[in-house]
């Protein structure tokens, strides 16, 4: 007689196979890897089976609504008067910020292997069919492939030889996308190896990390701190604290060990907050238990921002998953926080999507005045069909009264067609500079809002954005009416599942259709 666990395993494998999520062997491996933790979260959950299936698989499996309203408590202290951002005075110093995200090191990457396999991740075994040049390139490949370690190390060597940076932000996703077969040992090897490489090639540059969704084993599995024992995340957070103790002070390491988030003062007048965005993720199955402000992170953020406001500090926020990709209640609460502290939050930096984009925040009263922008930088990895890339931000520098806001940014890529050519050496090159590429007077929130309007009216400008969005290697199909409506809606939406944010764009398609198209490109 089968146990309940065996029945669940068989059902999950069948669903995975029938929905063609992967071939049966991969479905079986994935179910075995996820089963224990998912069942543990399930038995503690108050959700019905159909709701859980809708959460894990999507609307085609069942209806899931975890949108029960909850609210963080904002301070009773009145919000300071809004002061519109202004360019720094002539001759004011600037600083350069290195931003790395989504490295995705594939420990099994094999040059010459099959880049067109049927598995979720390729370039890792089995010779390619066809002519010799058909196999995976030495430096990477335009396909469902992550990166070999030598490409990542080449990038870090290049950065170490280049113009100096003041600091670096590094927003997670270190392991590859072979999520059906990863162990804790695999994840820790990626964490320790890549952290050591950053120390080696970037020192003495301080690096400030954030936790990605791929660091866990199984992927996306981040239990809240009240889950103890072997199923807790202590194994991961503790290893991060060890790997990063050369970059972070003791008080930051303390909250990192508990919940994967931290704050620290970067310099007088500027504070950093690193959020664990896995506590907002709809893919985090541990939120089946309770999705109300997991780990109390948002309420903690309110306290940090209130203290910073009182001390006249500006704040940079970094995280992995962008806010509009979060569960609705979490996302809407974060939006409220950004509105309340718009005068304190100087910049927001995220990754996760692998492409080059941004998310707008508007005042809650009218949804028309831009108050902030979340910069979403492209990935180092090629997954899927991309050039490797990284981002450099130019910031208002260190002087009394500095805004510490972003003044411009540059995106750099490794053109794989050139790098993989016989006899070629890898050449990291600038793809574009934001102000120059889009004709922007500055890169404040109002400038990005105006750019969205220009995208609507100027098809050539939008298609240029589409090219840069994919790091200079766009899909063959152009982004036309439906695709464009979905993408512009996503860019205008700093909070999830809110059709009112798209109304200003007057899309011809219903919001549900626009949202469905937007979700189709979420691969990470």
JSON list of C-alpha atoms in Angstrom, two decimals, residues 225-435:
[
{"chain": "A", "resi": 225, "resn": "UNK", "atom": "CA", "xyz": [13.19, 32.01, 10.63]},
{"chain": "A", "resi": 226, "resn": "UNK", "atom": "CA", "xyz": [10.65, 30.19, 12.83]},
{"chain": "A", "resi": 227, "resn": "UNK", "atom": "CA", "xyz": [11.35, 26.97, 10.90]},
{"chain": "A", "resi": 228, "resn": "UNK", "atom": "CA", "xyz": [14.20, 25.32, 12.81]},
{"chain": "A", "resi": 229, "resn": "UNK", "atom": "CA", "xyz": [16.36, 22.24, 12.48]},
{"chain": "A", "resi": 230, "resn": "UNK", "atom": "CA", "xyz": [17.62, 20.68, 9.28]},
{"chain": "A", "resi": 231, "resn": "UNK", "atom": "CA", "xyz": [14.89, 22.30, 7.17]},
{"chain": "A", "resi": 232, "resn": "UNK", "atom": "CA", "xyz": [15.88, 25.83, 8.16]},
{"chain": "A", "resi": 233, "resn": "UNK", "atom": "CA", "xyz": [18.13, 28.07, 6.06]},
{"chain": "A", "resi": 234, "resn": "UNK", "atom": "CA", "xyz": [20.81, 28.18, 8.75]},
{"chain": "A", "resi": 235, "resn": "UNK", "atom": "CA", "xyz": [23.13, 26.04, 6.59]},
{"chain": "A", "resi": 236, "resn": "UNK", "atom": "CA", "xyz": [23.02, 28.68, 3.84]},
{"chain": "A", "resi": 237, "resn": "UNK", "atom": "CA", "xyz": [22.98, 31.92, 5.84]},
{"chain": "A", "resi": 238, "resn": "UNK", "atom": "CA", "xyz": [25.80, 30.69, 8.06]},
{"chain": "A", "resi": 239, "resn": "UNK", "atom": "CA", "xyz": [27.96, 29.87, 5.04]},
{"chain": "A", "resi": 240, "resn": "UNK", "atom": "CA", "xyz": [27.20, 33.28, 3.55]},
{"chain": "A", "resi": 241, "resn": "UNK", "atom": "CA", "xyz": [28.28, 34.98, 6.76]},
{"chain": "A", "resi": 242, "resn": "UNK", "atom": "CA", "xyz": [31.58, 33.08, 6.64]},
{"chain": "A", "resi": 243, "resn": "UNK", "atom": "CA", "xyz": [32.18, 33.86, 2.97]},
{"chain": "A", "resi": 244, "resn": "UNK", "atom": "CA", "xyz": [31.27, 37.53, 3.30]},
{"chain": "A", "resi": 245, "resn": "UNK", "atom": "CA", "xyz": [32.70, 38.45, 6.71]},
{"chain": "A", "resi": 246, "resn": "UNK", "atom": "CA", "xyz": [35.52, 40.36, 5.00]},
{"chain": "A", "resi": 247, "resn": "UNK", "atom": "CA", "xyz": [32.93, 42.70, 3.47]},
{"chain": "A", "resi": 248, "resn": "UNK", "atom": "CA", "xyz": [30.24, 43.03, 6.15]},
{"chain": "A", "resi": 249, "resn": "UNK", "atom": "CA", "xyz": [30.44, 44.31, 9.75]},
{"chain": "A", "resi": 250, "resn": "UNK", "atom": "CA", "xyz": [29.35, 42.10, 12.69]},
{"chain": "A", "resi": 251, "resn": "UNK", "atom": "CA", "xyz": [25.92, 43.73, 13.10]},
{"chain": "A", "resi": 252, "resn": "UNK", "atom": "CA", "xyz": [25.09, 43.06, 9.43]},
{"chain": "A", "resi": 253, "resn": "UNK", "atom": "CA", "xyz": [26.28, 39.46, 9.70]},
{"chain": "A", "resi": 254, "resn": "UNK", "atom": "CA", "xyz": [23.96, 38.99, 12.69]},
{"chain": "A", "resi": 255, "resn": "UNK", "atom": "CA", "xyz": [20.73, 39.67, 10.76]},
{"chain": "A", "resi": 256, "resn": "UNK", "atom": "CA", "xyz": [22.15, 37.89, 7.70]},
{"chain": "A", "resi": 257, "resn": "UNK", "atom": "CA", "xyz": [22.47, 34.69, 9.76]},
{"chain": "A", "resi": 258, "resn": "UNK", "atom": "CA", "xyz": [18.86, 34.99, 10.93]},
{"chain": "A", "resi": 259, "resn": "UNK", "atom": "CA", "xyz": [16.98, 36.07, 7.81]},
{"chain": "A", "resi": 260, "resn": "UNK", "atom": "CA", "xyz": [19.34, 36.72, 4.91]},
{"chain": "A", "resi": 261, "resn": "UNK", "atom": "CA", "xyz": [18.99, 40.53, 5.05]},
{"chain": "A", "resi": 262, "resn": "UNK", "atom": "CA", "xyz": [21.03, 43.33, 6.62]},
{"chain": "A", "resi": 263, "resn": "UNK", "atom": "CA", "xyz": [21.80, 47.04, 6.78]},
{"chain": "A", "resi": 264, "resn": "UNK", "atom": "CA", "xyz": [25.02, 48.98, 7.25]},
{"chain": "A", "resi": 265, "resn": "UNK", "atom": "CA", "xyz": [26.36, 52.51, 6.91]},
{"chain": "A", "resi": 266, "resn": "UNK", "atom": "CA", "xyz": [28.46, 52.79, 3.76]},
{"chain": "A", "resi": 267, "resn": "UNK", "atom": "CA", "xyz": [29.79, 56.25, 4.57]},
{"chain": "A", "resi": 268, "resn": "UNK", "atom": "CA", "xyz": [28.56, 59.32, 6.41]},
{"chain": "A", "resi": 269, "resn": "UNK", "atom": "CA", "xyz": [25.17, 60.21, 4.95]},
{"chain": "A", "resi": 270, "resn": "UNK", "atom": "CA", "xyz": [24.64, 56.95, 3.03]},
{"chain": "A", "resi": 271, "resn": "UNK", "atom": "CA", "xyz": [23.19, 53.64, 4.23]},
{"chain": "A", "resi": 272, "resn": "UNK", "atom": "CA", "xyz": [22.71, 50.33, 2.43]},
{"chain": "A", "resi": 273, "resn": "UNK", "atom": "CA", "xyz": [19.80, 47.92, 2.90]},
{"chain": "A", "resi": 274, "resn": "UNK", "atom": "CA", "xyz": [20.11, 44.42, 1.42]},
{"chain": "A", "resi": 275, "resn": "UNK", "atom": "CA", "xyz": [16.73, 42.66, 1.27]},
{"chain": "A", "resi": 276, "resn": "UNK", "atom": "CA", "xyz": [16.02, 38.95, 1.05]},
{"chain": "A", "resi": 277, "resn": "UNK", "atom": "CA", "xyz": [13.45, 39.10, -1.72]},
{"chain": "A", "resi": 278, "resn": "UNK", "atom": "CA", "xyz": [12.75, 35.37, -1.45]},
{"chain": "A", "resi": 279, "resn": "UNK", "atom": "CA", "xyz": [10.31, 36.31, 1.31]},
{"chain": "A", "resi": 280, "resn": "UNK", "atom": "CA", "xyz": [8.16, 37.99, -1.33]},
{"chain": "A", "resi": 281, "resn": "UNK", "atom": "CA", "xyz": [8.45, 35.30, -4.01]},
{"chain": "A", "resi": 282, "resn": "UNK", "atom": "CA", "xyz": [5.43, 33.39, -5.29]},
{"chain": "A", "resi": 283, "resn": "UNK", "atom": "CA", "xyz": [7.86, 30.53, -6.04]},
{"chain": "A", "resi": 284, "resn": "UNK", "atom": "CA", "xyz": [8.87, 30.18, -2.38]},
{"chain": "A", "resi": 285, "resn": "UNK", "atom": "CA", "xyz": [6.74, 27.20, -1.33]},
{"chain": "A", "resi": 286, "resn": "UNK", "atom": "CA", "xyz": [7.42, 27.90, 2.37]},
{"chain": "A", "resi": 287, "resn": "UNK", "atom": "CA", "xyz": [5.09, 30.89, 2.09]},
{"chain": "A", "resi": 288, "resn": "UNK", "atom": "CA", "xyz": [2.25, 28.37, 1.92]},
{"chain": "A", "resi": 289, "resn": "UNK", "atom": "CA", "xyz": [2.40, 28.45, 5.70]},
{"chain": "A", "resi": 290, "resn": "UNK", "atom": "CA", "xyz": [2.05, 32.20, 6.12]},
{"chain": "A", "resi": 291, "resn": "UNK", "atom": "CA", "xyz": [2.81, 34.92, 3.58]},
{"chain": "A", "resi": 292, "resn": "UNK", "atom": "CA", "xyz": [2.27, 37.85, 5.98]},
{"chain": "A", "resi": 293, "resn": "UNK", "atom": "CA", "xyz": [5.55, 39.81, 6.10]},
{"chain": "A", "resi": 294, "resn": "UNK", "atom": "CA", "xyz": [7.81, 36.75, 6.41]},
{"chain": "A", "resi": 295, "resn": "UNK", "atom": "CA", "xyz": [10.63, 37.25, 8.91]},
{"chain": "A", "resi": 296, "resn": "UNK", "atom": "CA", "xyz": [9.14, 40.68, 9.71]},
{"chain": "A", "resi": 297, "resn": "UNK", "atom": "CA", "xyz": [11.46, 42.03, 7.04]},
{"chain": "A", "resi": 298, "resn": "UNK", "atom": "CA", "xyz": [9.25, 44.85, 5.75]},
{"chain": "A", "resi": 299, "resn": "UNK", "atom": "CA", "xyz": [8.48, 46.12, 9.24]},
{"chain": "A", "resi": 300, "resn": "UNK", "atom": "CA", "xyz": [12.22, 46.00, 9.94]},
{"chain": "A", "resi": 301, "resn": "UNK", "atom": "CA", "xyz": [12.78, 48.00, 6.73]},
{"chain": "A", "resi": 302, "resn": "UNK", "atom": "CA", "xyz": [10.35, 50.67, 7.93]},
{"chain": "A", "resi": 303, "resn": "UNK", "atom": "CA", "xyz": [12.36, 50.99, 11.14]},
{"chain": "A", "resi": 304, "resn": "UNK", "atom": "CA", "xyz": [15.65, 51.27, 9.26]},
{"chain": "A", "resi": 305, "resn": "UNK", "atom": "CA", "xyz": [14.27, 53.94, 6.92]},
{"chain": "A", "resi": 306, "resn": "UNK", "atom": "CA", "xyz": [12.67, 55.88, 9.76]},
{"chain": "A", "resi": 307, "resn": "UNK", "atom": "CA", "xyz": [15.98, 55.97, 11.62]},
{"chain": "A", "resi": 308, "resn": "UNK", "atom": "CA", "xyz": [17.80, 57.00, 8.44]},
{"chain": "A", "resi": 309, "resn": "UNK", "atom": "CA", "xyz": [15.30, 59.79, 7.85]},
{"chain": "A", "resi": 310, "resn": "UNK", "atom": "CA", "xyz": [15.86, 61.05, 11.38]},
{"chain": "A", "resi": 311, "resn": "UNK", "atom": "CA", "xyz": [19.63, 61.02, 10.88]},
{"chain": "A", "resi": 312, "resn": "UNK", "atom": "CA", "xyz": [19.36, 62.60, 7.40]},
{"chain": "A", "resi": 313, "resn": "UNK", "atom": "CA", "xyz": [20.91, 59.58, 5.73]},
{"chain": "A", "resi": 314, "resn": "UNK", "atom": "CA", "xyz": [20.17, 58.56, 2.15]},
{"chain": "A", "resi": 315, "resn": "UNK", "atom": "CA", "xyz": [19.55, 54.86, 1.51]},
{"chain": "A", "resi": 316, "resn": "UNK", "atom": "CA", "xyz": [20.36, 52.45, -1.30]},
{"chain": "A", "resi": 317, "resn": "UNK", "atom": "CA", "xyz": [18.21, 49.32, -1.42]},
{"chain": "A", "resi": 318, "resn": "UNK", "atom": "CA", "xyz": [19.51, 46.18, -3.13]},
{"chain": "A", "resi": 319, "resn": "UNK", "atom": "CA", "xyz": [17.78, 42.86, -3.67]},
{"chain": "A", "resi": 320, "resn": "UNK", "atom": "CA", "xyz": [17.46, 40.05, -6.16]},
{"chain": "A", "resi": 321, "resn": "UNK", "atom": "CA", "xyz": [13.81, 39.76, -7.27]},
{"chain": "A", "resi": 322, "resn": "UNK", "atom": "CA", "xyz": [12.31, 43.08, -8.45]},
{"chain": "A", "resi": 323, "resn": "UNK", "atom": "CA", "xyz": [9.30, 44.29, -6.41]},
{"chain": "A", "resi": 324, "resn": "UNK", "atom": "CA", "xyz": [6.72, 43.89, -9.20]},
{"chain": "A", "resi": 325, "resn": "UNK", "atom": "CA", "xyz": [7.58, 40.17, -9.39]},
{"chain": "A", "resi": 326, "resn": "UNK", "atom": "CA", "xyz": [6.50, 39.69, -5.78]},
{"chain": "A", "resi": 327, "resn": "UNK", "atom": "CA", "xyz": [3.33, 38.42, -4.15]},
{"chain": "A", "resi": 328, "resn": "UNK", "atom": "CA", "xyz": [0.68, 41.11, -4.37]},
{"chain": "A", "resi": 329, "resn": "UNK", "atom": "CA", "xyz": [0.35, 42.00, -0.69]},
{"chain": "A", "resi": 330, "resn": "UNK", "atom": "CA", "xyz": [4.12, 42.12, -0.17]},
{"chain": "A", "resi": 331, "resn": "UNK", "atom": "CA", "xyz": [4.58, 44.19, -3.32]},
{"chain": "A", "resi": 332, "resn": "UNK", "atom": "CA", "xyz": [1.87, 46.67, -2.41]},
{"chain": "A", "resi": 333, "resn": "UNK", "atom": "CA", "xyz": [3.27, 47.13, 1.09]},
{"chain": "A", "resi": 334, "resn": "UNK", "atom": "CA", "xyz": [6.73, 47.73, -0.34]},
{"chain": "A", "resi": 335, "resn": "UNK", "atom": "CA", "xyz": [5.21, 50.30, -2.70]},
{"chain": "A", "resi": 336, "resn": "UNK", "atom": "CA", "xyz": [3.68, 52.10, 0.32]},
{"chain": "A", "resi": 337, "resn": "UNK", "atom": "CA", "xyz": [7.07, 52.13, 2.03]},
{"chain": "A", "resi": 338, "resn": "UNK", "atom": "CA", "xyz": [8.81, 53.60, -1.03]},
{"chain": "A", "resi": 339, "resn": "UNK", "atom": "CA", "xyz": [6.13, 56.30, -1.21]},
{"chain": "A", "resi": 340, "resn": "UNK", "atom": "CA", "xyz": [6.50, 57.22, 2.45]},
{"chain": "A", "resi": 341, "resn": "UNK", "atom": "CA", "xyz": [10.30, 57.36, 2.31]},
{"chain": "A", "resi": 342, "resn": "UNK", "atom": "CA", "xyz": [10.80, 58.74, -1.20]},
{"chain": "A", "resi": 343, "resn": "UNK", "atom": "CA", "xyz": [13.01, 61.49, 0.21]},
{"chain": "A", "resi": 344, "resn": "UNK", "atom": "CA", "xyz": [15.27, 58.97, 1.94]},
{"chain": "A", "resi": 345, "resn": "UNK", "atom": "CA", "xyz": [15.54, 56.18, -0.66]},
{"chain": "A", "resi": 346, "resn": "UNK", "atom": "CA", "xyz": [18.12, 57.44, -3.14]},
{"chain": "A", "resi": 347, "resn": "UNK", "atom": "CA", "xyz": [18.15, 54.36, -5.38]},
{"chain": "A", "resi": 348, "resn": "UNK", "atom": "CA", "xyz": [16.90, 50.78, -5.76]},
{"chain": "A", "resi": 349, "resn": "UNK", "atom": "CA", "xyz": [18.91, 48.05, -7.51]},
{"chain": "A", "resi": 350, "resn": "UNK", "atom": "CA", "xyz": [17.67, 44.57, -8.49]},
{"chain": "A", "resi": 351, "resn": "UNK", "atom": "CA", "xyz": [18.44, 41.70, -10.89]},
{"chain": "A", "resi": 352, "resn": "UNK", "atom": "CA", "xyz": [16.78, 38.28, -11.44]},
{"chain": "A", "resi": 353, "resn": "UNK", "atom": "CA", "xyz": [15.14, 38.79, -14.85]},
{"chain": "A", "resi": 354, "resn": "UNK", "atom": "CA", "xyz": [18.46, 38.53, -16.77]},
{"chain": "A", "resi": 355, "resn": "UNK", "atom": "CA", "xyz": [17.37, 41.38, -19.06]},
{"chain": "A", "resi": 356, "resn": "UNK", "atom": "CA", "xyz": [17.85, 45.15, -18.96]},
{"chain": "A", "resi": 357, "resn": "UNK", "atom": "CA", "xyz": [14.80, 46.95, -17.63]},
{"chain": "A", "resi": 358, "resn": "UNK", "atom": "CA", "xyz": [13.36, 49.11, -14.84]},
{"chain": "A", "resi": 359, "resn": "UNK", "atom": "CA", "xyz": [10.21, 49.44, -12.72]},
{"chain": "A", "resi": 360, "resn": "UNK", "atom": "CA", "xyz": [8.49, 52.74, -11.96]},
{"chain": "A", "resi": 361, "resn": "UNK", "atom": "CA", "xyz": [6.97, 53.92, -8.68]},
{"chain": "A", "resi": 362, "resn": "UNK", "atom": "CA", "xyz": [4.33, 56.66, -8.58]},
{"chain": "A", "resi": 363, "resn": "UNK", "atom": "CA", "xyz": [2.60, 58.59, -5.82]},
{"chain": "A", "resi": 364, "resn": "UNK", "atom": "CA", "xyz": [-0.23, 56.53, -4.38]},
{"chain": "A", "resi": 365, "resn": "UNK", "atom": "CA", "xyz": [-2.77, 59.34, -4.53]},
{"chain": "A", "resi": 366, "resn": "UNK", "atom": "CA", "xyz": [-2.77, 59.97, -8.29]},
{"chain": "A", "resi": 367, "resn": "UNK", "atom": "CA", "xyz": [-0.43, 57.29, -9.71]},
{"chain": "A", "resi": 368, "resn": "UNK", "atom": "CA", "xyz": [0.95, 60.03, -11.96]},
{"chain": "A", "resi": 369, "resn": "UNK", "atom": "CA", "xyz": [3.88, 61.66, -10.14]},
{"chain": "A", "resi": 370, "resn": "UNK", "atom": "CA", "xyz": [7.05, 59.53, -10.44]},
{"chain": "A", "resi": 371, "resn": "UNK", "atom": "CA", "xyz": [8.62, 59.04, -7.01]},
{"chain": "A", "resi": 372, "resn": "UNK", "atom": "CA", "xyz": [11.25, 56.35, -7.58]},
{"chain": "A", "resi": 373, "resn": "UNK", "atom": "CA", "xyz": [12.66, 53.89, -10.09]},
{"chain": "A", "resi": 374, "resn": "UNK", "atom": "CA", "xyz": [13.95, 50.38, -9.46]},
{"chain": "A", "resi": 375, "resn": "UNK", "atom": "CA", "xyz": [16.87, 49.67, -11.77]},
{"chain": "A", "resi": 376, "resn": "UNK", "atom": "CA", "xyz": [16.85, 46.04, -12.96]},
{"chain": "A", "resi": 377, "resn": "UNK", "atom": "CA", "xyz": [20.26, 45.19, -14.39]},
{"chain": "A", "resi": 378, "resn": "UNK", "atom": "CA", "xyz": [21.04, 42.44, -16.90]},
{"chain": "A", "resi": 379, "resn": "UNK", "atom": "CA", "xyz": [22.72, 39.17, -15.96]},
{"chain": "A", "resi": 380, "resn": "UNK", "atom": "CA", "xyz": [26.27, 37.98, -16.22]},
{"chain": "A", "resi": 381, "resn": "UNK", "atom": "CA", "xyz": [24.93, 34.64, -17.48]},
{"chain": "A", "resi": 382, "resn": "UNK", "atom": "CA", "xyz": [23.79, 33.96, -21.05]},
{"chain": "A", "resi": 383, "resn": "UNK", "atom": "CA", "xyz": [20.61, 32.12, -19.99]},
{"chain": "A", "resi": 384, "resn": "UNK", "atom": "CA", "xyz": [18.62, 32.25, -22.31]},
{"chain": "A", "resi": 385, "resn": "UNK", "atom": "CA", "xyz": [20.14, 33.38, -25.67]},
{"chain": "A", "resi": 386, "resn": "UNK", "atom": "CA", "xyz": [21.92, 36.43, -24.24]},
{"chain": "A", "resi": 387, "resn": "UNK", "atom": "CA", "xyz": [25.38, 37.94, -24.19]},
{"chain": "A", "resi": 388, "resn": "UNK", "atom": "CA", "xyz": [27.14, 37.96, -20.80]},
{"chain": "A", "resi": 389, "resn": "UNK", "atom": "CA", "xyz": [26.87, 41.42, -19.25]},
{"chain": "A", "resi": 390, "resn": "UNK", "atom": "CA", "xyz": [27.32, 43.69, -16.26]},
{"chain": "A", "resi": 391, "resn": "UNK", "atom": "CA", "xyz": [26.33, 47.21, -15.20]},
{"chain": "A", "resi": 392, "resn": "UNK", "atom": "CA", "xyz": [28.22, 50.28, -13.95]},
{"chain": "A", "resi": 393, "resn": "UNK", "atom": "CA", "xyz": [26.31, 53.12, -12.26]},
{"chain": "A", "resi": 394, "resn": "UNK", "atom": "CA", "xyz": [27.56, 56.69, -11.99]},
{"chain": "A", "resi": 395, "resn": "UNK", "atom": "CA", "xyz": [26.39, 58.15, -8.68]},
{"chain": "A", "resi": 396, "resn": "UNK", "atom": "CA", "xyz": [26.29, 61.57, -7.11]},
{"chain": "A", "resi": 397, "resn": "UNK", "atom": "CA", "xyz": [29.50, 61.40, -5.09]},
{"chain": "A", "resi": 398, "resn": "UNK", "atom": "CA", "xyz": [30.62, 61.85, -1.51]},
{"chain": "A", "resi": 399, "resn": "UNK", "atom": "CA", "xyz": [30.23, 65.47, -0.40]},
{"chain": "A", "resi": 400, "resn": "UNK", "atom": "CA", "xyz": [27.96, 67.30, 2.07]},
{"chain": "A", "resi": 401, "resn": "UNK", "atom": "CA", "xyz": [24.43, 67.41, 0.69]},
{"chain": "A", "resi": 402, "resn": "UNK", "atom": "CA", "xyz": [24.96, 64.70, -1.93]},
{"chain": "A", "resi": 403, "resn": "UNK", "atom": "CA", "xyz": [21.78, 63.04, -3.15]},
{"chain": "A", "resi": 404, "resn": "UNK", "atom": "CA", "xyz": [23.65, 59.74, -3.76]},
{"chain": "A", "resi": 405, "resn": "UNK", "atom": "CA", "xyz": [21.25, 59.21, -6.67]},
{"chain": "A", "resi": 406, "resn": "UNK", "atom": "CA", "xyz": [22.07, 57.55, -9.97]},
{"chain": "A", "resi": 407, "resn": "UNK", "atom": "CA", "xyz": [23.30, 60.10, -12.53]},
{"chain": "A", "resi": 408, "resn": "UNK", "atom": "CA", "xyz": [23.83, 57.68, -15.43]},
{"chain": "A", "resi": 409, "resn": "UNK", "atom": "CA", "xyz": [24.55, 54.03, -16.09]},
{"chain": "A", "resi": 410, "resn": "UNK", "atom": "CA", "xyz": [26.49, 51.93, -18.58]},
{"chain": "A", "resi": 411, "resn": "UNK", "atom": "CA", "xyz": [25.97, 48.33, -19.64]},
{"chain": "A", "resi": 412, "resn": "UNK", "atom": "CA", "xyz": [28.89, 46.21, -20.81]},
{"chain": "A", "resi": 413, "resn": "UNK", "atom": "CA", "xyz": [28.75, 42.89, -22.66]},
{"chain": "A", "resi": 414, "resn": "UNK", "atom": "CA", "xyz": [30.93, 40.12, -24.01]},
{"chain": "A", "resi": 415, "resn": "UNK", "atom": "CA", "xyz": [29.88, 39.58, -27.63]},
{"chain": "A", "resi": 416, "resn": "UNK", "atom": "CA", "xyz": [29.95, 35.79, -27.85]},
{"chain": "A", "resi": 417, "resn": "UNK", "atom": "CA", "xyz": [30.00, 35.71, -31.64]},
{"chain": "A", "resi": 418, "resn": "UNK", "atom": "CA", "xyz": [33.27, 37.64, -31.57]},
{"chain": "A", "resi": 419, "resn": "UNK", "atom": "CA", "xyz": [34.73, 35.95, -28.48]},
{"chain": "A", "resi": 420, "resn": "UNK", "atom": "CA", "xyz": [34.14, 32.41, -29.74]},
{"chain": "A", "resi": 421, "resn": "UNK", "atom": "CA", "xyz": [35.64, 33.07, -33.18]},
{"chain": "A", "resi": 422, "resn": "UNK", "atom": "CA", "xyz": [38.84, 31.09, -33.90]},
{"chain": "A", "resi": 423, "resn": "UNK", "atom": "CA", "xyz": [41.91, 32.83, -32.50]},
{"chain": "A", "resi": 424, "resn": "UNK", "atom": "CA", "xyz": [39.88, 35.58, -30.78]},
{"chain": "A", "resi": 425, "resn": "UNK", "atom": "CA", "xyz": [40.34, 36.86, -27.24]},
{"chain": "A", "resi": 426, "resn": "UNK", "atom": "CA", "xyz": [37.37, 37.91, -25.08]},
{"chain": "A", "resi": 427, "resn": "UNK", "atom": "CA", "xyz": [36.70, 41.65, -25.20]},
{"chain": "A", "resi": 428, "resn": "UNK", "atom": "CA", "xyz": [34.29, 43.18, -22.72]},
{"chain": "A", "resi": 429, "resn": "UNK", "atom": "CA", "xyz": [32.84, 46.26, -24.37]},
{"chain": "A", "resi": 430, "resn": "UNK", "atom": "CA", "xyz": [30.34, 48.96, -23.57]},
{"chain": "A", "resi": 431, "resn": "UNK", "atom": "CA", "xyz": [26.99, 48.31, -25.20]},
{"chain": "A", "resi": 432, "resn": "UNK", "atom": "CA", "xyz": [25.45, 51.67, -24.32]},
{"chain": "A", "resi": 433, "resn": "UNK", "atom": "CA", "xyz": [25.23, 54.56, -21.88]},
{"chain": "A", "resi": 434, "resn": "UNK", "atom": "CA", "xyz": [21.67, 55.32, -20.73]},
{"chain": "A", "resi": 435, "resn": "UNK", "atom": "CA", "xyz": [21.56, 59.10, -21.13]}
]
